mmCIF file of C-alpha atoms in Angstrom:
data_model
loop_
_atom_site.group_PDB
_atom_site.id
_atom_site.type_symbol
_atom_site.label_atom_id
_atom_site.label_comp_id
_atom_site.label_asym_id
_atom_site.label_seq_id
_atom_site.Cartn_x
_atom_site.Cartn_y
_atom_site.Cartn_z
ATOM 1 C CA UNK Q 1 -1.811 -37.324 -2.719
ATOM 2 C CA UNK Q 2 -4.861 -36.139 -1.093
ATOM 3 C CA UNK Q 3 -3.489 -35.736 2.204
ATOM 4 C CA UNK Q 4 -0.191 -33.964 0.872
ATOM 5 C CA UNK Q 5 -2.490 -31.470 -0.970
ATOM 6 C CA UNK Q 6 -4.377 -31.169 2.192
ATOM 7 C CA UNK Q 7 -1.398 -30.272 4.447
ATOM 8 C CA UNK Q 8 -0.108 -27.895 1.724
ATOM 9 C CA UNK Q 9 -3.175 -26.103 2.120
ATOM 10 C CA UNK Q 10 -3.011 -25.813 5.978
ATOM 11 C CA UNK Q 11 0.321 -24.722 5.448
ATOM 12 C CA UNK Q 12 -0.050 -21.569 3.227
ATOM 13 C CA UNK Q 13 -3.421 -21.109 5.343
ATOM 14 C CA UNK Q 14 -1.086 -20.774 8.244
ATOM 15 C CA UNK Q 15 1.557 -18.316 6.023
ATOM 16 C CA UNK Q 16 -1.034 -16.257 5.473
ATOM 17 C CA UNK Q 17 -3.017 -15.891 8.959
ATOM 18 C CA UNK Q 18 0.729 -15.177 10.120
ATOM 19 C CA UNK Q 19 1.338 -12.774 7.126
ATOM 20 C CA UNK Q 20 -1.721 -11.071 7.743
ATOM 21 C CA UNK Q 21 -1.316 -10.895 11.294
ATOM 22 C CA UNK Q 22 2.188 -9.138 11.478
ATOM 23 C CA UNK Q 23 0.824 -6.746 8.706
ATOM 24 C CA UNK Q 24 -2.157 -5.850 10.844
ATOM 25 C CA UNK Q 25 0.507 -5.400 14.036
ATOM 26 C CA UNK Q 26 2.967 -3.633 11.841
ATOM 27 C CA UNK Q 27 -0.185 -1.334 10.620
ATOM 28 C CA UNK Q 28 -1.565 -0.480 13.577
ATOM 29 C CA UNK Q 29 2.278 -0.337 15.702
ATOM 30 C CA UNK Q 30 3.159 2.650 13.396
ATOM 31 C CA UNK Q 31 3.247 5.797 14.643
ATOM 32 C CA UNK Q 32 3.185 9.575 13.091
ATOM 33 C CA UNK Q 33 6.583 11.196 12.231
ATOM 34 C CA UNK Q 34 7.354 13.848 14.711
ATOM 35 C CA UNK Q 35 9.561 17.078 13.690
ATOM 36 C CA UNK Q 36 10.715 19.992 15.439
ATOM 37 C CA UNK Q 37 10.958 23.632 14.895
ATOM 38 C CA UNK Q 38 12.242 26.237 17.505
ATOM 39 C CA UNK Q 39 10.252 28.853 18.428
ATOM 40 C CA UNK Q 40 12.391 32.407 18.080
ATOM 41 C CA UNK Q 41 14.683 33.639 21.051
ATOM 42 C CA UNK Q 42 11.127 35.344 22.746
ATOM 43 C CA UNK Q 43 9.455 32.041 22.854
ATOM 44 C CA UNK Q 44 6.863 33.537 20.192
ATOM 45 C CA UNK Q 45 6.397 31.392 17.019
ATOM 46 C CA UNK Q 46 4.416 32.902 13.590
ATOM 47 C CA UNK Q 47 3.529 31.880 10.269
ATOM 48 C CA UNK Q 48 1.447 32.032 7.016
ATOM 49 C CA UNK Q 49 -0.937 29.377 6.259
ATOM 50 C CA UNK Q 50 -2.327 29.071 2.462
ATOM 51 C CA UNK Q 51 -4.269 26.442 0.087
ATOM 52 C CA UNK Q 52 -5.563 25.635 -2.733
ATOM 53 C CA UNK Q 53 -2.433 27.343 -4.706
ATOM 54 C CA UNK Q 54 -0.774 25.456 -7.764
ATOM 55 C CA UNK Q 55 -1.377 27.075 -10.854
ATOM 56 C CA UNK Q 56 1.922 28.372 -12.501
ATOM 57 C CA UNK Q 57 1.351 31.793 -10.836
ATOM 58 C CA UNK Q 58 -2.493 32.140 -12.393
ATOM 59 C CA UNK Q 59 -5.452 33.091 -10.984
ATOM 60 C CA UNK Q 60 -3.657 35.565 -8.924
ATOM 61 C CA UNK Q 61 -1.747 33.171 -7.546
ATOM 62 C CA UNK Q 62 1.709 35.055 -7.898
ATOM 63 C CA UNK Q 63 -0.054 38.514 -6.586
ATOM 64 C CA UNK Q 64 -0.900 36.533 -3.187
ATOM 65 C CA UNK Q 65 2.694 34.889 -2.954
ATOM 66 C CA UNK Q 66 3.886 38.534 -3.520
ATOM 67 C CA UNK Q 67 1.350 39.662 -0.470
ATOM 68 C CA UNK Q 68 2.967 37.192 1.786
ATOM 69 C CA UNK Q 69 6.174 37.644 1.046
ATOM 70 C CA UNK Q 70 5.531 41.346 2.476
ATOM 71 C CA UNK Q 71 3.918 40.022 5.152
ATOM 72 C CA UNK Q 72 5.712 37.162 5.943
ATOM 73 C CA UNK Q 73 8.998 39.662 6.123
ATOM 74 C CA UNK Q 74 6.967 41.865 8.578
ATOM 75 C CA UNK Q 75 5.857 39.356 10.632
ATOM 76 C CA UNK Q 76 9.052 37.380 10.300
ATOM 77 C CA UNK Q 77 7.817 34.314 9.536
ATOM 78 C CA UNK Q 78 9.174 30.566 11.176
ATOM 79 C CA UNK Q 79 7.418 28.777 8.781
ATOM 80 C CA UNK Q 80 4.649 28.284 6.546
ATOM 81 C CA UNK Q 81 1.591 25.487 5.815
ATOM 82 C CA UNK Q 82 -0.207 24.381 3.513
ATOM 83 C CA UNK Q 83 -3.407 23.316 3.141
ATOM 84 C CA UNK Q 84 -3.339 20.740 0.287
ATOM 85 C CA UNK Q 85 -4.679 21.323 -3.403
ATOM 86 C CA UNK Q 86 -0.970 22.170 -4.148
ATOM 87 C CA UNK Q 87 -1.214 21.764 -7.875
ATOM 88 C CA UNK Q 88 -4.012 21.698 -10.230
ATOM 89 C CA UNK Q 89 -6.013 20.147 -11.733
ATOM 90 C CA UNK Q 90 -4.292 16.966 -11.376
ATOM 91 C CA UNK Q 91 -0.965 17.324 -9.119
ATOM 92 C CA UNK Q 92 1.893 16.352 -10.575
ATOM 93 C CA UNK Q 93 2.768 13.487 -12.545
ATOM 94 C CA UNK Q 94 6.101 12.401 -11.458
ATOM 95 C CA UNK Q 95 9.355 13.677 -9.281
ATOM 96 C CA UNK Q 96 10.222 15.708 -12.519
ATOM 97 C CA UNK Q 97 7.302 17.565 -13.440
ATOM 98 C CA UNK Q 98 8.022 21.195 -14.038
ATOM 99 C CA UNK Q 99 4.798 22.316 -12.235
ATOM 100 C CA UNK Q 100 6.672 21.809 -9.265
ATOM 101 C CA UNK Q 101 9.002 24.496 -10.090
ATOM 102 C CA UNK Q 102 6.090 26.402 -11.712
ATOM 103 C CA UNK Q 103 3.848 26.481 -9.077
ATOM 104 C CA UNK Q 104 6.216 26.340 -6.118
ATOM 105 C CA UNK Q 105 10.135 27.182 -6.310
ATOM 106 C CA UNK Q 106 8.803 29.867 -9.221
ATOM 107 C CA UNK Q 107 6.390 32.060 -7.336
ATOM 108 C CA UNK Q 108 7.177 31.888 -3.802
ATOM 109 C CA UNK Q 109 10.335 33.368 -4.335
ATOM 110 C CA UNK Q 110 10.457 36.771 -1.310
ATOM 111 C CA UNK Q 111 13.462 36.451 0.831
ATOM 112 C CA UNK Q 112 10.597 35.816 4.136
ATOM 113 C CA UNK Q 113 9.281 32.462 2.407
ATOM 114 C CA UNK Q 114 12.840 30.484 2.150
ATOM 115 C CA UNK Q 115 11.477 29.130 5.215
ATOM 116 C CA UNK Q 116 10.365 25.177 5.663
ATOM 117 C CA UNK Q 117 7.150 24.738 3.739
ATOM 118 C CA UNK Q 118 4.557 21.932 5.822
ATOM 119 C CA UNK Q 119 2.532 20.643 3.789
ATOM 120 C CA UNK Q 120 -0.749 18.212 3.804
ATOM 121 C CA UNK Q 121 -2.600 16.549 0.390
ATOM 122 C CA UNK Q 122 -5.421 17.386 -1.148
ATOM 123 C CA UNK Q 123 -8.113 16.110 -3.173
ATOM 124 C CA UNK Q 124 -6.559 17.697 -6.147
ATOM 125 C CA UNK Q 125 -2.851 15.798 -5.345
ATOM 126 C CA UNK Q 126 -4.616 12.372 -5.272
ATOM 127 C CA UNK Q 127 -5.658 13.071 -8.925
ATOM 128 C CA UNK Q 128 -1.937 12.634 -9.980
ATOM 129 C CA UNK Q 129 1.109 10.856 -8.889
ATOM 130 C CA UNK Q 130 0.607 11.268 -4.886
ATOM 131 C CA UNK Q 131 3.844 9.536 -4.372
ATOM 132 C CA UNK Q 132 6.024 12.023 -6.262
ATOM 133 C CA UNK Q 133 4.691 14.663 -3.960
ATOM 134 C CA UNK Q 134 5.524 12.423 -0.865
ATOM 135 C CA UNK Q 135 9.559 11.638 -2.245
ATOM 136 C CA UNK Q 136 12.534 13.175 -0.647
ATOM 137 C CA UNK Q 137 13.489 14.024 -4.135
ATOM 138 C CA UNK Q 138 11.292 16.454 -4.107
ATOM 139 C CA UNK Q 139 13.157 18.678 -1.371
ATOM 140 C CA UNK Q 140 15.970 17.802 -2.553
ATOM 141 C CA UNK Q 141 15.190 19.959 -5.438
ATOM 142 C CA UNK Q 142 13.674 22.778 -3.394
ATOM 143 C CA UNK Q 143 14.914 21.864 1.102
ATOM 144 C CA UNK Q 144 11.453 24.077 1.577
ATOM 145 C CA UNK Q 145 9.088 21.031 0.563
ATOM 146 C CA UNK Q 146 7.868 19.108 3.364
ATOM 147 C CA UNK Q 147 5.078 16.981 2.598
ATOM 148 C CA UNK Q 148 3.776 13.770 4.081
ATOM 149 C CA UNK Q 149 0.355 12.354 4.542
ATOM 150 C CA UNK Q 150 0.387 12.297 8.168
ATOM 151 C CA UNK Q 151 2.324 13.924 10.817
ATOM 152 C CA UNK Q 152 3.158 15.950 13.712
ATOM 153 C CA UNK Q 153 5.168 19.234 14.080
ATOM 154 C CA UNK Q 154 6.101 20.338 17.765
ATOM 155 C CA UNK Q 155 6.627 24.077 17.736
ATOM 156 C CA UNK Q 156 8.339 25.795 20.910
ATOM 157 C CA UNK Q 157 8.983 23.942 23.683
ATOM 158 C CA UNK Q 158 5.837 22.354 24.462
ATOM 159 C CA UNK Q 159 4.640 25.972 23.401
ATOM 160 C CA UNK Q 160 2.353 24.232 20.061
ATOM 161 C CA UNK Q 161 1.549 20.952 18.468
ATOM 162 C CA UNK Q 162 0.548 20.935 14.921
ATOM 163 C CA UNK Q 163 -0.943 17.228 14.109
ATOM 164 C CA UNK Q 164 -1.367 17.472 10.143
ATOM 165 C CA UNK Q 165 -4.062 14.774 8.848
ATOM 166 C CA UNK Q 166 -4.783 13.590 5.422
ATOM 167 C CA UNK Q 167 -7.994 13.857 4.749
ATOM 168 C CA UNK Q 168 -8.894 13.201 0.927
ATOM 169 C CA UNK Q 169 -9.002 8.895 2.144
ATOM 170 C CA UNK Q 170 -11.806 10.202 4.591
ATOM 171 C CA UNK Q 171 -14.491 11.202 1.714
ATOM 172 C CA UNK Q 172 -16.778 8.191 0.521
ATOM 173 C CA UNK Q 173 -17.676 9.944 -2.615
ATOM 174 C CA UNK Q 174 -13.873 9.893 -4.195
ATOM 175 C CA UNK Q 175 -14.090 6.197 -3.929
ATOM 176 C CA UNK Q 176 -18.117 5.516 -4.653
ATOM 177 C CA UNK Q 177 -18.709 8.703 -7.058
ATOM 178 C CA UNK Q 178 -15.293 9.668 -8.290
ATOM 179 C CA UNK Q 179 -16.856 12.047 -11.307
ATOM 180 C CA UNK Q 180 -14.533 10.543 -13.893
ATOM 181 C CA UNK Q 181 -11.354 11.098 -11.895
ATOM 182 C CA UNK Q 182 -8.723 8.595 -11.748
ATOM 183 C CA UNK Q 183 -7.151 8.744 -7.662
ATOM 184 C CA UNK Q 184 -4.136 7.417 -6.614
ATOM 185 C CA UNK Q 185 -4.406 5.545 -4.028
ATOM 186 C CA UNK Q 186 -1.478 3.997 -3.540
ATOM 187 C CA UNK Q 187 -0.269 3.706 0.353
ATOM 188 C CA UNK Q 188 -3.774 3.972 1.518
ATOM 189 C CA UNK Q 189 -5.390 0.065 0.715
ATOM 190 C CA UNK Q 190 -6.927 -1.137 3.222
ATOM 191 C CA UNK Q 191 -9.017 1.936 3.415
ATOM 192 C CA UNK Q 192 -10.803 0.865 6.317
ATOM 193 C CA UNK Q 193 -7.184 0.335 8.262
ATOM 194 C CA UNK Q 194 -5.770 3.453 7.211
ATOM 195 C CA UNK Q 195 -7.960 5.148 8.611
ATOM 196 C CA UNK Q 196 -8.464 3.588 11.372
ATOM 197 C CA UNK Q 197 -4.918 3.916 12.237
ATOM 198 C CA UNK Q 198 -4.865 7.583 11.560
ATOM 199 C CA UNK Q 199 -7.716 8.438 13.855
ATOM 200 C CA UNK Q 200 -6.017 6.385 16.363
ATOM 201 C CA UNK Q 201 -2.839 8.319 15.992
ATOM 202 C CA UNK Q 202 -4.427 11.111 16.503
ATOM 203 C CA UNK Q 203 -6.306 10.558 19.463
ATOM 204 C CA UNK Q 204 -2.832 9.194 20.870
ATOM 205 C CA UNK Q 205 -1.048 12.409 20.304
ATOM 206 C CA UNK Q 206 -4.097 14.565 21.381
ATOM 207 C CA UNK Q 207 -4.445 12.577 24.890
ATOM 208 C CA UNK Q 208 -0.651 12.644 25.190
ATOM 209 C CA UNK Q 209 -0.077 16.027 24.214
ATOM 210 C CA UNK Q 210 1.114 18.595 26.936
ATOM 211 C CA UNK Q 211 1.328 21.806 24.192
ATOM 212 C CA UNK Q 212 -0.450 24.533 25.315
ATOM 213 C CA UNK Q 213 -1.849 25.213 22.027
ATOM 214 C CA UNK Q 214 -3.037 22.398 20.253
ATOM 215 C CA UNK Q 215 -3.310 22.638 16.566
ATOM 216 C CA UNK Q 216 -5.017 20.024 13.432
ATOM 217 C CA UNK Q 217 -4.418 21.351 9.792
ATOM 218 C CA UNK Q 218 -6.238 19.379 7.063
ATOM 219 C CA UNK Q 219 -7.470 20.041 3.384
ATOM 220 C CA UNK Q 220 -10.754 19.443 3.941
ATOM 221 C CA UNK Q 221 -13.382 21.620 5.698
ATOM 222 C CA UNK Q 222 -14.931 20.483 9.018
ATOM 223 C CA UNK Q 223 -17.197 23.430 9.143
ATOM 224 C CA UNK Q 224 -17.727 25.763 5.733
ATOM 225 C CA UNK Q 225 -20.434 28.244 4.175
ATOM 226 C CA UNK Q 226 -18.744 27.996 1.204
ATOM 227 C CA UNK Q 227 -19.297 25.219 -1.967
ATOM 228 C CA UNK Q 228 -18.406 22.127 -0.084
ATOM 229 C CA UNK Q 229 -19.635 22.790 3.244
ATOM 230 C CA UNK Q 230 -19.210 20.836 6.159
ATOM 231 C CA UNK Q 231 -17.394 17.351 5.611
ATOM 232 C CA UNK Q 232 -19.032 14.506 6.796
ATOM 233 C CA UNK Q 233 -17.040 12.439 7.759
ATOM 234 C CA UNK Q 234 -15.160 14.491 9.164
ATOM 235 C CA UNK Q 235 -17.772 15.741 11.456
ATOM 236 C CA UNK Q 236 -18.699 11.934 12.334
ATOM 237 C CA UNK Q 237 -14.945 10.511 12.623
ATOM 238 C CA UNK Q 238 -12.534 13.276 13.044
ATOM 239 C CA UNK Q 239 -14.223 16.250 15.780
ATOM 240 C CA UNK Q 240 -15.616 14.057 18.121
ATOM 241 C CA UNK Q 241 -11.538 13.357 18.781
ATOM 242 C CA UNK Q 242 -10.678 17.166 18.209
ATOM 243 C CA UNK Q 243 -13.090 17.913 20.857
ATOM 244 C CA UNK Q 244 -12.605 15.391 23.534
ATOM 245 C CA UNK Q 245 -8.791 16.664 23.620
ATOM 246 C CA UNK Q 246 -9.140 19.950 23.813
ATOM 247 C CA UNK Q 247 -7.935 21.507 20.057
ATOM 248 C CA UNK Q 248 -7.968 25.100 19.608
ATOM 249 C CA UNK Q 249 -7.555 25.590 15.809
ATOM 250 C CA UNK Q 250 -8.890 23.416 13.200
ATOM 251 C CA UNK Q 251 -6.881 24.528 9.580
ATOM 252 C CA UNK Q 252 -8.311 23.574 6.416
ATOM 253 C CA UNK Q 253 -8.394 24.756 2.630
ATOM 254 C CA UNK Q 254 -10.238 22.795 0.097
ATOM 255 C CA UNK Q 255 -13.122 25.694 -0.402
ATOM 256 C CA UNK Q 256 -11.262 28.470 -1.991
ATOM 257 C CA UNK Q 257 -12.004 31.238 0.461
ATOM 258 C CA UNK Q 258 -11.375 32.903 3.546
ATOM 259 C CA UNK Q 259 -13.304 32.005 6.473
ATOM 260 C CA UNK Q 260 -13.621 31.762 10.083
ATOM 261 C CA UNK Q 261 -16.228 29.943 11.770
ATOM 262 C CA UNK Q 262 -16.747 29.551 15.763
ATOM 263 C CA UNK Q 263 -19.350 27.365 16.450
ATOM 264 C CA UNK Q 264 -21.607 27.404 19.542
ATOM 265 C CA UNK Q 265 -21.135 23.677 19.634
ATOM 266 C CA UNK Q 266 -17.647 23.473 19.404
ATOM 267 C CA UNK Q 267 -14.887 25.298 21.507
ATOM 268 C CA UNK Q 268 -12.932 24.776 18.365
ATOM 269 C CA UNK Q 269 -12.306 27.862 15.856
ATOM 270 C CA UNK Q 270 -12.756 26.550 11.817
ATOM 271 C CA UNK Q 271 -10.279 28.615 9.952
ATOM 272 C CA UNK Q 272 -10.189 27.911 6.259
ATOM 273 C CA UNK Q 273 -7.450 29.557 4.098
ATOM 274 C CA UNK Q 274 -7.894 27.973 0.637
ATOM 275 C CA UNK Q 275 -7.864 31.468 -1.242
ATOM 276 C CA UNK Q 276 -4.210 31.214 -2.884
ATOM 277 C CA UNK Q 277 -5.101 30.818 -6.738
ATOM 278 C CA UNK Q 278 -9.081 30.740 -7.868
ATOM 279 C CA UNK Q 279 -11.571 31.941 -5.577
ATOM 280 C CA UNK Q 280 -15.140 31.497 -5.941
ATOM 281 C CA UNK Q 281 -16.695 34.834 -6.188
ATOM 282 C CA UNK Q 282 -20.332 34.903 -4.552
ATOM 283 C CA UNK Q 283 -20.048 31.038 -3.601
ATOM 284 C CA UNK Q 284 -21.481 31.134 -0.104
ATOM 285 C CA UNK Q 285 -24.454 29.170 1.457
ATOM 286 C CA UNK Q 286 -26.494 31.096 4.785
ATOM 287 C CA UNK Q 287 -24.638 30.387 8.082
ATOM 288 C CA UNK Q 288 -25.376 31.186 11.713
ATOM 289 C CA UNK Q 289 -24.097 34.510 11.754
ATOM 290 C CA UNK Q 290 -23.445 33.998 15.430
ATOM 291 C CA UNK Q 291 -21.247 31.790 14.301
ATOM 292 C CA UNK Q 292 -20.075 33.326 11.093
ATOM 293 C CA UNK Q 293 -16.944 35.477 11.983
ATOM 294 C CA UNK Q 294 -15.682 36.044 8.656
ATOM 295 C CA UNK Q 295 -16.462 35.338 5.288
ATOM 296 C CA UNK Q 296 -14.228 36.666 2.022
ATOM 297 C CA UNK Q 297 -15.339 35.077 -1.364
ATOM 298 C CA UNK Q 298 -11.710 36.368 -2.408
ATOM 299 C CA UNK Q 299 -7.826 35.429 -2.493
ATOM 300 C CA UNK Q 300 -5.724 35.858 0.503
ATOM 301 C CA UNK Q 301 -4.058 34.103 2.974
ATOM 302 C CA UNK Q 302 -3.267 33.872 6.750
ATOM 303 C CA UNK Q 303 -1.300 34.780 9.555
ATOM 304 C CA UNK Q 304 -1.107 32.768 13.078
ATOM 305 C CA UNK Q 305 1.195 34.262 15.975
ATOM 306 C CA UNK Q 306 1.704 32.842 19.205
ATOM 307 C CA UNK Q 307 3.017 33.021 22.378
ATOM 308 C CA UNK Q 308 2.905 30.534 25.546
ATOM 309 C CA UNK Q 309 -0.233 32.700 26.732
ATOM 310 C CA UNK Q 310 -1.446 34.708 23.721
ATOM 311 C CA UNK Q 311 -2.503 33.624 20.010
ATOM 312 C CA UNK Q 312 -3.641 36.221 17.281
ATOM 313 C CA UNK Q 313 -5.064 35.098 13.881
ATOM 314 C CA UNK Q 314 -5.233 37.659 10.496
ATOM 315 C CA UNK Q 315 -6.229 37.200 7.297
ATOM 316 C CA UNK Q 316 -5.038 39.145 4.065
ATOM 317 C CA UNK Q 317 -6.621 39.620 0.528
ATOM 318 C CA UNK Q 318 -4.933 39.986 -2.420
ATOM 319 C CA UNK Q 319 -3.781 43.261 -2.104
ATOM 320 C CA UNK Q 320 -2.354 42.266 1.305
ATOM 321 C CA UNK Q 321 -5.012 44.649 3.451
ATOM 322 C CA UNK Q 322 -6.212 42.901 6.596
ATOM 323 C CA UNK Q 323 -9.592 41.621 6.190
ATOM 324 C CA UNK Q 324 -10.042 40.105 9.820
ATOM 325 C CA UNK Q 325 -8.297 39.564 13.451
ATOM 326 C CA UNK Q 326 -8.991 37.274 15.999
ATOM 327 C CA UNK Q 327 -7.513 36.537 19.157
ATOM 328 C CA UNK Q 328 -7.236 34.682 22.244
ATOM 329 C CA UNK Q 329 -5.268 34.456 25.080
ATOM 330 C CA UNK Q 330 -4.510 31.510 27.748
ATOM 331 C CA UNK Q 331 -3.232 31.472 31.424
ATOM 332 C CA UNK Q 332 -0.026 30.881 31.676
ATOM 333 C CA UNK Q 333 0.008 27.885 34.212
ATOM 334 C CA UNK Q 334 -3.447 25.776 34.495
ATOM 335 C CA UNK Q 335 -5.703 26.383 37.655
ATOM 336 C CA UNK Q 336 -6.175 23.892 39.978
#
């Protein structure tokens, strides 16, 4: 009896060292979803990027979606991203919540915003039912909504690559400190794999990338002034990659303002649009300003247009004035 107990044991032992083995090779074998979107007829490529949005057309919400609808018609828009924080306080609770309607299909109604919607998690989303914001069902009520927790959007022929990164699973203090918040964490157990697999991802599209514009939008802020500052694990895990391969724009919401930040450290430029509901008036910590750009305490949005060669960033308040431009251009073909 002994011995049969004894072999049963090496056998399940061996079921699961096998299991566990083709989970970890399964894990770390998957790779980010790729889609495609054509560039216009020019080869030039714009679009609106906003965050921190979803609440039923409050807080201003519906007087910025009004803004870039005017804007977005102007400019005419391919597309437009967002930075996560897509409904408040708690995202949704299931594929049938009417906040999705409410906050989305409701107030982002201009003719220039029927356009494919990308869009990242943040914090905020993991407070509901994260999978109902990740189901097809979703766009199939509303073909704009595009959201997944990690993925990759080439743009142009070999003109841009967007890599959009889900960065709530990155921040120790949801998990250790969650402030009485419930998370749903569903899809990302093992934490320690996940995101392992995610900065590996990246790194593997960055070092294979041949875009001439290389692109990483995320909800939370890699460099900010603002109330949450500068992520820290972003800064340990996440830039050393963004910097080693050569990433131009860094995209991030999360503190609900309007910022740019160019760091003498980093060739990277730290845009955060997260002003499209409640801003925090007066929220702003001292900065470099070397490396302070632009700072609005304000709602508004942002504007990204491209070309093979040149690339020209604005942001908008409320009222849809322009509050700051930047631009910079690239040669054409590289110099040997």
């Amino acid at each position: 009896m002994a011995s049969l107990l004894c072999q049963k044991t090496m056998t399940l032992t061996l079921v699961s060292t096998f299991l566990v083995a083709l989970f970890g090779v399964l894990y770390c074998e998957a790779e980010l979803e790729r889609f495609e979107h054509g560039a216009k007829p020019d080869g030039s490529l714009s679009f609106l990027v906003i965050g921190d949005w979803g609440r039923r057309g409050d807080y201003n919400q519906s007087d910025v979606a009004l803004q870039m609808g005017i804007i977005g018609e102007k400019l005419d828009i391919d597309f437009i991203i967002s930075t996560g924080d897509n409904f408040y306080d708690k995202g949704l609770t299931g594929v049938d919540d009417p906040a999705f309607h409410e906050s989305f299909s409701d107030v982002y109604t201009a003719p220039s915003l029927q356009k494919q919607w990308y869009i990242v998690l943040g914090n905020h989303d993991y407070r509901g039912n994260v999978e109902a914001q990740l189901s097809p069902i979703l766009t199939e009520k509303d073909s704009r909504w595009l959201c997944l927790r990690n993925f990759i959007l080439n743009a142009g022929p070999e003109m841009a690559e967007f890599i959009f990164v889900d960065t709530t699973p990155f921040v120790d203090k949801y998990f250790t400190d969650p402030e009485d918040q419930v998370y749903d964490w569903r899809g990302i157990s093992p934490r320690k794999h996940y995101l392992k697999n995610v900065l590996e991802e990246v790194e593997s599209a960055l070092r294979e990338s041949t875009a001439k514009w290389k692109i990483v939008v995320g909800h939370h802020t890699i460099k900010s002034a603002s109330t949450h500052g500068n992520t820290y694990e972003l800064n340990v895990h996440l830039l050393p990659i963004l910097e080693a391969y050569g990433v131009d724009l860094y995209i991030n919401g999360h503190d609900h303002c309007l910022e740019h930040i160019s760091s003498n450290s980093s060739p990277i430029q730290f845009l955060t649009s997260g002003g499209g509901s409640k801003a925090w008036r007066g929220d702003i910590n001292w900065w470099n300003p070397q490396e302070m750009k632009f700072y609005y305490d304000g709602q508004g949005f942002m504007s990204v247009q491209m070309t093979q060669t040149e690339l020209d960033v604005i942001f908008y308040d409320v009222f849809g004035n322009v509050l700051h431009k930047w631009s910079t251009s690239k040669q054409l073909f590289s110099v040997m």
